[in-house]
Short mmCIF file of C-alpha atoms in Angstrom, two decimals:
data_model
loop_
_atom_site.label_atom_id
_atom_site.label_comp_id
_atom_site.label_asym_id
_atom_site.label_seq_id
_atom_site.Cartn_x
_atom_site.Cartn_y
_atom_site.Cartn_z
CA TYR A 1059 5.23 23.95 17.69
CA ASP A 1060 6.74 22.79 20.97
CA ASN A 1061 7.43 19.14 20.11
CA LEU A 1062 8.30 17.47 16.81
CA TYR A 1063 7.94 13.69 16.40
CA LEU A 1064 9.42 11.91 13.36
CA ASP A 1065 8.32 8.46 12.23
CA MET A 1066 11.72 7.55 10.81
CA ASN A 1067 10.89 4.50 8.69
CA GLU A 1068 9.16 6.50 5.98
CA ILE A 1069 12.18 8.83 5.83
CA ILE A 1070 14.52 5.83 5.64
CA HIS A 1071 12.56 4.36 2.74
CA LYS A 1072 12.75 7.62 0.81
CA CYS A 1073 16.43 8.35 1.36
CA PHE A 1074 17.89 4.84 1.09
CA ARG A 1075 16.23 3.61 -2.07
CA LEU A 1076 19.29 3.87 -4.32
CA ASN A 1077 22.44 2.03 -3.36
CA ASN A 1078 24.61 5.13 -3.54
CA GLY A 1079 27.37 6.55 -1.34
CA LEU A 1080 25.56 9.89 -0.98
CA VAL A 1081 22.48 8.49 0.74
CA TYR A 1082 23.58 9.51 4.23
CA ASN A 1083 24.03 13.11 3.07
CA TRP A 1084 20.50 13.06 1.65
CA PHE A 1085 19.26 11.47 4.88
CA PHE A 1086 20.73 14.21 7.08
CA ALA A 1087 19.62 16.97 4.70
CA TYR A 1088 16.05 15.63 4.80
CA LEU A 1089 16.02 15.68 8.61
CA ASP A 1090 17.39 19.24 8.61
CA ARG A 1091 14.65 20.31 6.20
CA LEU A 1092 11.90 18.93 8.44
CA PHE A 1093 13.47 20.58 11.47
CA ARG A 1094 13.56 23.97 9.70
CA ILE A 1095 9.93 23.64 8.57
CA VAL A 1096 8.54 22.93 12.05
CA ARG A 1097 11.19 24.64 14.27
CA PRO A 1098 10.35 22.85 17.54
CA ARG A 1099 11.03 24.80 20.72
CA ARG A 1100 11.35 22.01 23.30
CA LEU A 1101 11.59 18.45 22.02
CA LEU A 1102 12.61 16.38 18.99
CA TYR A 1103 11.58 12.71 19.12
CA LEU A 1104 12.94 10.29 16.50
CA ALA A 1105 11.20 6.90 16.44
CA VAL A 1106 12.40 3.95 14.35
CA ASP A 1107 10.22 0.85 14.01
CA GLY A 1108 11.20 -1.89 16.42
CA VAL A 1109 9.77 -5.40 16.74
CA ALA A 1110 6.09 -5.20 15.74
CA PRO A 1111 3.25 -6.69 17.83
CA MET A 1112 2.25 -10.29 17.13
CA SER A 1113 -0.97 -9.33 15.33
CA LYS A 1114 0.88 -7.25 12.77
CA MET A 1115 3.60 -9.87 12.34
CA THR A 1116 0.90 -12.41 11.48
CA LYS A 1117 -0.63 -10.12 8.89
CA LEU A 1118 2.77 -9.19 7.47
CA ARG A 1119 3.60 -12.88 7.08
CA GLN A 1120 0.43 -13.37 5.04
CA THR A 1121 1.32 -10.37 2.90
CA TYR A 1122 4.84 -11.64 2.25
CA PHE A 1123 3.53 -15.01 1.09
CA LYS A 1124 1.21 -13.28 -1.37
CA THR A 1125 3.81 -10.84 -2.70
CA ALA A 1126 6.62 -13.40 -3.01
CA LYS A 1127 5.00 -15.14 -5.97
CA TYR A 1128 4.00 -11.84 -7.55
CA ARG A 1129 7.58 -10.56 -7.25
CA ALA A 1130 9.02 -13.76 -8.76
CA ASP A 1131 6.55 -13.60 -11.65
CA SER A 1132 7.33 -9.92 -12.25
CA GLU A 1133 11.07 -10.63 -12.28
CA ALA A 1134 10.64 -13.47 -14.80
CA GLU A 1135 8.44 -11.26 -16.97
CA ALA A 1136 11.00 -8.43 -16.88
CA ILE A 1137 13.79 -10.79 -17.95
CA LEU A 1138 11.65 -12.16 -20.80
CA LEU A 1139 10.72 -8.68 -22.05
CA THR A 1140 14.38 -7.62 -21.89
CA GLU A 1141 15.36 -10.56 -24.10
CA ILE A 1142 12.55 -9.83 -26.56
CA PHE A 1143 13.49 -6.14 -26.84
CA ARG A 1144 17.16 -6.95 -27.35
CA ALA A 1145 16.26 -9.50 -30.04
CA GLN A 1146 14.31 -6.74 -31.79
CA GLY A 1147 17.36 -4.48 -31.69
CA LYS A 1148 15.96 -2.08 -29.08
CA GLU A 1149 18.14 -0.50 -26.40
CA VAL A 1150 17.34 -1.67 -22.87
CA MET A 1151 18.44 0.45 -19.93
CA PRO A 1152 19.99 -1.44 -16.98
CA ARG A 1153 17.81 -1.78 -13.92
CA ASP A 1154 18.64 0.30 -10.85
CA THR A 1155 19.79 -1.56 -7.77
CA TYR A 1156 17.87 -0.81 -4.60
CA GLU A 1157 19.28 -1.40 -1.16
CA LEU A 1158 15.81 -1.79 0.38
CA GLU A 1159 14.32 -3.92 -2.40
CA ASN A 1160 14.31 -6.89 -0.05
CA PRO A 1161 11.91 -6.09 2.83
CA VAL A 1162 13.99 -8.18 5.25
CA VAL A 1163 16.78 -5.58 5.08
CA LYS A 1164 14.78 -3.01 7.03
CA MET A 1165 13.72 -5.40 9.79
CA PRO A 1166 14.89 -4.76 13.38
CA GLY A 1167 18.12 -6.54 14.27
CA THR A 1168 19.66 -6.37 10.81
CA GLU A 1169 23.07 -4.88 10.04
CA PHE A 1170 21.43 -2.13 8.01
CA MET A 1171 19.30 -0.94 10.95
CA GLU A 1172 22.39 -0.95 13.18
CA LYS A 1173 24.05 1.40 10.71
CA ILE A 1174 20.97 3.63 10.77
CA SER A 1175 21.07 3.84 14.57
CA ALA A 1176 24.76 4.77 14.54
CA ALA A 1177 24.16 7.38 11.83
CA LEU A 1178 21.32 8.96 13.81
CA GLU A 1179 23.43 9.12 16.97
CA TYR A 1180 26.20 10.84 15.03
CA PHE A 1181 23.71 13.26 13.46
CA ILE A 1182 22.17 14.23 16.81
CA ARG A 1183 25.51 14.80 18.54
CA GLU A 1184 26.85 16.82 15.60
CA ARG A 1185 23.79 19.11 15.46
CA LEU A 1186 23.66 19.63 19.23
CA ASN A 1187 27.30 20.74 19.22
CA THR A 1188 27.29 22.93 16.11
CA ASP A 1189 23.77 24.15 15.27
CA PRO A 1190 22.52 27.06 17.45
CA GLU A 1191 18.88 26.19 16.67
CA TRP A 1192 19.37 22.88 18.49
CA LYS A 1193 20.83 24.52 21.58
CA ASP A 1194 17.75 24.35 23.84
CA ILE A 1195 16.18 21.26 22.25
CA LYS A 1196 15.80 17.96 24.09
CA VAL A 1197 16.34 15.07 21.66
CA ILE A 1198 15.11 11.50 22.19
CA LEU A 1199 16.10 8.65 19.87
CA SER A 1200 14.08 5.42 20.01
CA ASP A 1201 15.87 3.12 17.57
CA ALA A 1202 14.99 -0.33 16.24
CA ASN A 1203 16.18 -1.99 19.46
CA VAL A 1204 13.14 -0.60 21.31
CA PRO A 1205 10.05 -2.78 20.67
CA GLY A 1206 7.01 -1.31 18.95
CA GLU A 1207 6.28 0.59 15.79
CA GLY A 1208 7.44 4.17 15.46
CA GLU A 1209 4.01 5.83 15.52
CA HIS A 1210 2.93 3.77 18.53
CA LYS A 1211 6.07 4.66 20.46
CA ILE A 1212 5.35 8.32 19.70
CA MET A 1213 1.77 8.09 20.95
CA SER A 1214 2.87 6.23 24.08
CA PHE A 1215 5.28 9.06 24.83
CA ILE A 1216 2.54 11.68 24.34
CA ARG A 1217 0.20 9.77 26.68
CA ALA A 1218 2.96 9.54 29.26
CA GLN A 1219 3.40 13.32 29.06
CA ARG A 1220 -0.33 13.86 29.60
CA SER A 1221 -0.23 11.81 32.80
CA MET A 1222 2.38 14.08 34.41
CA GLU A 1223 1.24 16.63 36.99
CA ASN A 1224 3.17 19.54 35.47
CA TYR A 1225 2.02 18.86 31.90
CA ASP A 1226 0.94 21.94 29.96
CA PRO A 1227 -2.35 21.19 28.11
CA ASN A 1228 -1.52 23.92 25.60
CA THR A 1229 1.56 22.05 24.35
CA ARG A 1230 1.58 22.04 20.54
CA HIS A 1231 2.62 18.74 18.95
CA CYS A 1232 3.64 18.07 15.36
CA LEU A 1233 3.98 14.57 13.89
CA HIS A 1234 5.60 13.79 10.57
CA GLY A 1235 4.46 10.80 8.55
CA HIS A 1236 2.35 9.76 5.59
CA ASP A 1237 0.64 6.77 7.20
CA ALA A 1238 -3.12 7.23 7.62
CA ASP A 1239 -2.85 5.49 11.01
CA LEU A 1240 -1.25 8.67 12.34
CA ILE A 1241 -4.55 10.51 11.91
CA MET A 1242 -6.42 7.88 13.93
CA LEU A 1243 -3.71 7.78 16.59
CA ALA A 1244 -3.72 11.57 16.86
CA LEU A 1245 -7.50 11.53 17.34
CA ALA A 1246 -7.19 8.76 19.93
CA SER A 1247 -4.73 10.83 21.95
CA HIS A 1248 -7.49 13.44 22.54
CA GLU A 1249 -4.84 16.15 22.31
CA VAL A 1250 -6.32 19.36 20.93
CA HIS A 1251 -3.16 21.09 19.71
CA ILE A 1252 -1.73 18.44 17.41
CA SER A 1253 -0.89 18.55 13.70
CA ILE A 1254 0.50 16.08 11.17
CA LEU A 1255 3.09 17.21 8.63
CA ARG A 1256 2.57 15.39 5.34
CA GLU A 1257 4.50 15.50 2.09
CA PHE A 1258 2.94 15.24 -1.36
CA ASP A 1259 3.99 15.62 -4.98
CA ASN A 1260 2.81 18.47 -7.16
CA PRO A 1261 0.63 16.89 -9.88
CA ASN A 1262 0.68 20.09 -11.95
CA GLY A 1263 3.63 21.74 -13.60
CA ARG A 1264 6.43 20.49 -15.80
CA ILE A 1265 9.05 20.43 -13.05
CA PRO A 1266 8.37 17.83 -10.34
CA ALA A 1267 8.17 19.49 -6.94
CA ARG A 1268 7.40 18.35 -3.41
CA PHE A 1269 5.18 20.27 -1.05
CA TYR A 1270 4.33 19.99 2.61
CA GLN A 1271 0.99 20.49 4.30
CA PHE A 1272 -0.21 20.46 7.89
CA VAL A 1273 -3.25 18.38 8.83
CA ASP A 1274 -4.68 20.15 11.87
CA ILE A 1275 -6.40 17.58 14.04
CA TRP A 1276 -8.43 20.18 15.93
CA ILE A 1277 -10.19 21.11 12.68
CA LEU A 1278 -10.88 17.45 11.96
CA ARG A 1279 -12.34 17.12 15.46
CA GLU A 1280 -14.73 19.98 14.76
CA TYR A 1281 -15.91 18.38 11.52
CA LEU A 1282 -16.40 15.02 13.22
CA GLU A 1283 -18.42 16.68 15.96
CA LEU A 1284 -20.75 18.16 13.34
CA GLU A 1285 -20.87 14.98 11.24
CA MET A 1286 -21.35 12.40 14.00
CA LYS A 1287 -23.90 14.10 16.23
CA THR A 1288 -27.43 12.74 16.22
CA PRO A 1289 -30.12 15.47 16.04
CA GLY A 1290 -31.92 15.99 19.32
CA CYS A 1291 -29.24 14.30 21.45
CA LYS A 1292 -26.69 15.89 23.76
CA GLN A 1293 -23.48 14.01 23.04
CA ASP A 1294 -19.90 14.05 24.30
CA THR A 1295 -17.42 14.92 21.54
CA GLU A 1296 -14.61 12.83 23.01
CA ARG A 1297 -16.75 9.71 23.16
CA LEU A 1298 -18.01 10.33 19.62
CA ILE A 1299 -14.40 10.40 18.45
CA ASP A 1300 -13.70 7.10 20.25
CA ASP A 1301 -16.69 5.51 18.50
CA PHE A 1302 -15.60 6.95 15.14
CA ILE A 1303 -12.13 5.41 15.51
CA PHE A 1304 -13.65 2.06 16.42
CA ILE A 1305 -16.11 1.85 13.51
CA CYS A 1306 -13.31 2.80 11.10
CA PHE A 1307 -11.45 -0.32 12.27
CA LEU A 1308 -14.13 -2.33 10.46
CA THR A 1309 -12.51 -1.31 7.17
CA GLY A 1310 -9.29 -3.02 8.35
CA ASN A 1311 -5.81 -1.84 9.29
CA ASP A 1312 -2.33 -3.25 9.85
CA PHE A 1313 -3.52 -5.47 12.70
CA ILE A 1314 -7.02 -6.72 11.88
CA PRO A 1315 -8.73 -7.79 8.63
CA GLN A 1316 -11.58 -5.82 7.14
CA ILE A 1317 -15.22 -6.74 6.68
CA PRO A 1318 -15.40 -7.93 3.03
CA SER A 1319 -18.36 -5.71 2.15
CA LEU A 1320 -16.64 -2.51 3.36
CA GLU A 1321 -14.17 -0.76 1.06
CA ILE A 1322 -12.93 2.77 1.71
CA ASN A 1323 -13.00 3.64 -2.00
CA GLU A 1324 -16.69 2.66 -1.99
CA PHE A 1325 -17.53 5.30 0.65
CA ALA A 1326 -17.53 2.77 3.50
CA VAL A 1327 -16.67 5.44 6.08
CA ASP A 1328 -19.67 7.53 5.01
CA LEU A 1329 -21.88 4.45 5.32
CA LEU A 1330 -20.54 3.64 8.80
CA ILE A 1331 -21.18 7.19 10.02
CA GLU A 1332 -24.71 7.18 8.61
CA VAL A 1333 -25.57 3.84 10.20
CA TYR A 1334 -24.08 5.04 13.50
CA LYS A 1335 -26.22 8.18 13.51
CA THR A 1336 -29.43 6.35 12.64
CA THR A 1337 -28.89 3.63 15.27
CA PHE A 1338 -27.47 5.73 18.11
CA ASN A 1339 -30.80 6.00 19.93
CA LYS A 1340 -31.55 2.31 19.33
CA MET A 1341 -28.19 1.33 20.77
CA GLY A 1342 -28.81 3.40 23.87
CA GLY A 1343 -25.51 5.27 23.84
CA TYR A 1344 -21.86 4.95 22.93
CA MET A 1345 -20.16 1.67 21.99
CA VAL A 1346 -16.70 2.43 23.43
CA ASN A 1347 -16.27 2.92 27.17
CA THR A 1348 -12.85 4.13 28.31
CA ASP A 1349 -13.83 4.70 31.95
CA LYS A 1350 -12.29 1.35 32.91
CA ILE A 1351 -9.05 1.92 31.01
CA LYS A 1352 -6.99 1.49 34.20
CA ASP A 1353 -8.83 -1.68 35.16
CA LYS A 1354 -6.82 -4.74 34.12
CA TYR A 1355 -9.99 -6.72 33.40
CA GLY A 1356 -12.09 -3.79 32.23
CA ALA A 1357 -14.31 -4.04 29.17
CA TYR A 1358 -13.97 -1.26 26.65
CA LEU A 1359 -16.89 -2.24 24.40
CA GLU A 1360 -20.62 -2.35 25.09
CA VAL A 1361 -21.32 -5.66 23.36
CA SER A 1362 -25.12 -5.32 23.30
CA ARG A 1363 -24.86 -1.92 21.58
CA LEU A 1364 -22.27 -3.23 19.15
CA GLU A 1365 -24.62 -6.10 18.26
CA LYS A 1366 -27.38 -3.66 17.34
CA PHE A 1367 -24.97 -1.64 15.22
CA PHE A 1368 -23.84 -4.75 13.34
CA HIS A 1369 -27.45 -5.74 12.72
CA GLU A 1370 -28.24 -2.39 11.10
CA LEU A 1371 -25.01 -2.50 9.11
CA SER A 1372 -25.78 -6.00 7.83
CA LEU A 1373 -28.98 -4.72 6.17
CA CYS A 1374 -26.80 -2.82 3.67
CA GLU A 1375 -24.48 -5.71 2.86
CA GLU A 1376 -26.68 -7.38 0.24
CA LYS A 1377 -27.13 -4.10 -1.66
CA ILE A 1378 -23.37 -3.52 -1.71
CA LEU A 1379 -22.56 -6.99 -3.00
CA LEU A 1380 -25.28 -6.80 -5.67
CA LYS A 1381 -23.99 -3.44 -6.85
CA ARG A 1382 -20.46 -4.84 -7.07
CA TYR A 1383 -21.75 -7.75 -9.14
CA GLU A 1384 -23.56 -5.39 -11.51
CA LEU A 1385 -20.46 -3.26 -11.99
CA GLN A 1386 -18.30 -6.32 -12.62
CA GLU A 1387 -20.79 -7.59 -15.21
CA LYS A 1388 -20.83 -4.19 -16.89
CA LEU A 1389 -17.02 -4.12 -17.01
CA LEU A 1390 -16.96 -7.64 -18.45
CA ARG A 1391 -19.40 -6.69 -21.20
CA LYS A 1392 -17.30 -3.64 -22.00
CA ILE A 1393 -14.15 -5.78 -22.31
CA GLN A 1394 -15.98 -8.28 -24.52
CA SER A 1395 -17.29 -5.44 -26.67
CA GLU A 1396 -13.83 -3.94 -27.17
CA ALA A 1397 -12.37 -7.37 -27.97
CA ALA A 1398 -15.11 -8.01 -30.51
CA VAL A 1399 -14.49 -4.63 -32.15
CA LYS A 1400 -10.80 -5.46 -32.60
CA GLU A 1401 -11.60 -8.93 -33.95
CA TRP A 1402 -14.19 -7.54 -36.35
CA ALA A 1403 -11.84 -4.80 -37.58
CA LYS A 1404 -8.97 -7.08 -38.53
CA GLY A 1405 -10.81 -10.33 -39.29
CA GLU A 1406 -12.12 -11.72 -42.53
CA ASP A 1407 -15.76 -11.81 -43.70
CA ARG A 1408 -16.51 -8.46 -42.11
CA GLY A 1409 -20.10 -8.35 -43.24
CA GLU A 1410 -21.00 -11.58 -41.46
CA LYS A 1411 -19.09 -10.64 -38.32
CA LYS A 1412 -20.61 -7.19 -38.25
CA THR A 1413 -24.09 -8.66 -37.95
CA SER A 1414 -23.19 -11.12 -35.22
CA PHE A 1415 -21.18 -8.48 -33.39
CA ALA A 1416 -24.09 -6.02 -33.40
CA GLN A 1417 -26.49 -8.66 -32.19
CA GLN A 1418 -24.22 -9.93 -29.44
CA PHE A 1419 -22.58 -6.79 -28.10
CA PHE A 1420 -23.91 -3.44 -29.23
CA TYR A 1421 -27.51 -3.71 -28.14
CA PRO A 1422 -27.00 -5.37 -24.73
CA VAL A 1423 -24.33 -2.82 -23.78
CA GLU A 1424 -26.50 0.15 -24.75
CA THR A 1425 -29.54 -1.07 -22.86
CA SER A 1426 -27.48 -1.96 -19.80
CA LEU A 1427 -25.90 1.50 -19.78
CA GLU A 1428 -29.35 3.07 -19.80
CA ARG A 1429 -30.51 0.95 -16.91
CA LYS A 1430 -27.37 1.29 -14.81
CA SER A 1431 -25.97 4.77 -14.95
CA ASP A 1432 -24.66 5.00 -11.39
CA ASP A 1433 -21.12 3.59 -11.22
CA VAL A 1434 -20.55 4.42 -7.54
CA VAL A 1435 -21.25 1.91 -4.79
CA ARG A 1436 -22.82 4.15 -2.22
CA ILE A 1437 -25.65 3.34 0.16
CA SER A 1438 -27.67 6.36 1.28
#
């Protein structure tokens, strides 16, 4: 790879969880490990989240209000359980202290983020002066004082490179991060030679281990080209990718809410692709138009085509909501059945309860299971 881009906030969260004096050593060792895995030849770009756009700040504020009560309730419950266990004579381990437990600590402008910026500057200077592998590398640090999120600053830099006259289209880029938005941003860049380095835990084996894998965007582009094309139509792959990114926004992201009937774990992306393919000819073409991207007042969406797409998508909404209701009812009956079994097993007058239990729970559950065997919300 020629260029390596690091979204630093994920690395900061991993290395600075425990309030320990060795965290900076772990931090630098983690950066060295990523550098040795990728071995960039030209550029290393380190991007720390700065002030987020207003749309994300609004959504984050809503999230904080929701999680504040949950966190307070969890803390009260933990204290109560600790007292109960101690009263029972059980040993209770002390809770670990986390430096980043409060989300405000990692916000731009805090003392903690100033320390991170100073540590990164020291790390870069030290490696440039002592490590021979860093000799010919250009290093750019965009700390928390620069507005924008890390992944967006990275993509802005890549787009700026593409606009230069001497830019090499065969430049190979590597991004590190676990956020799914990186995949969409990499597709939106329309760079062919771009990969995402992701880290995952080994689910198998007795010893916990961490592995790294490369997500090659050019392979994903090939699959999308095969998946999105409408039979009998000559289509532009780049515009298909733009439309794919846009319809995926309907499932929500960090900036906009989702359509309530669309859930990713209910195969919403498959549904969106299928509706797009079946309505492409009715729409009359692509929904996203980037030809006017340099026009200050340019429109990027074909509203009439989008309206037709929404109409076709709305025809599936009632089926999705009905299926959700059926699954919720089935789960409720299962919970009631299990509760009745426990009550019947430990209660008195078992013979009488056995009859009422069989009449109320066994037979309805069995017949409902025969009628509704498909537990997956998927519209074909």
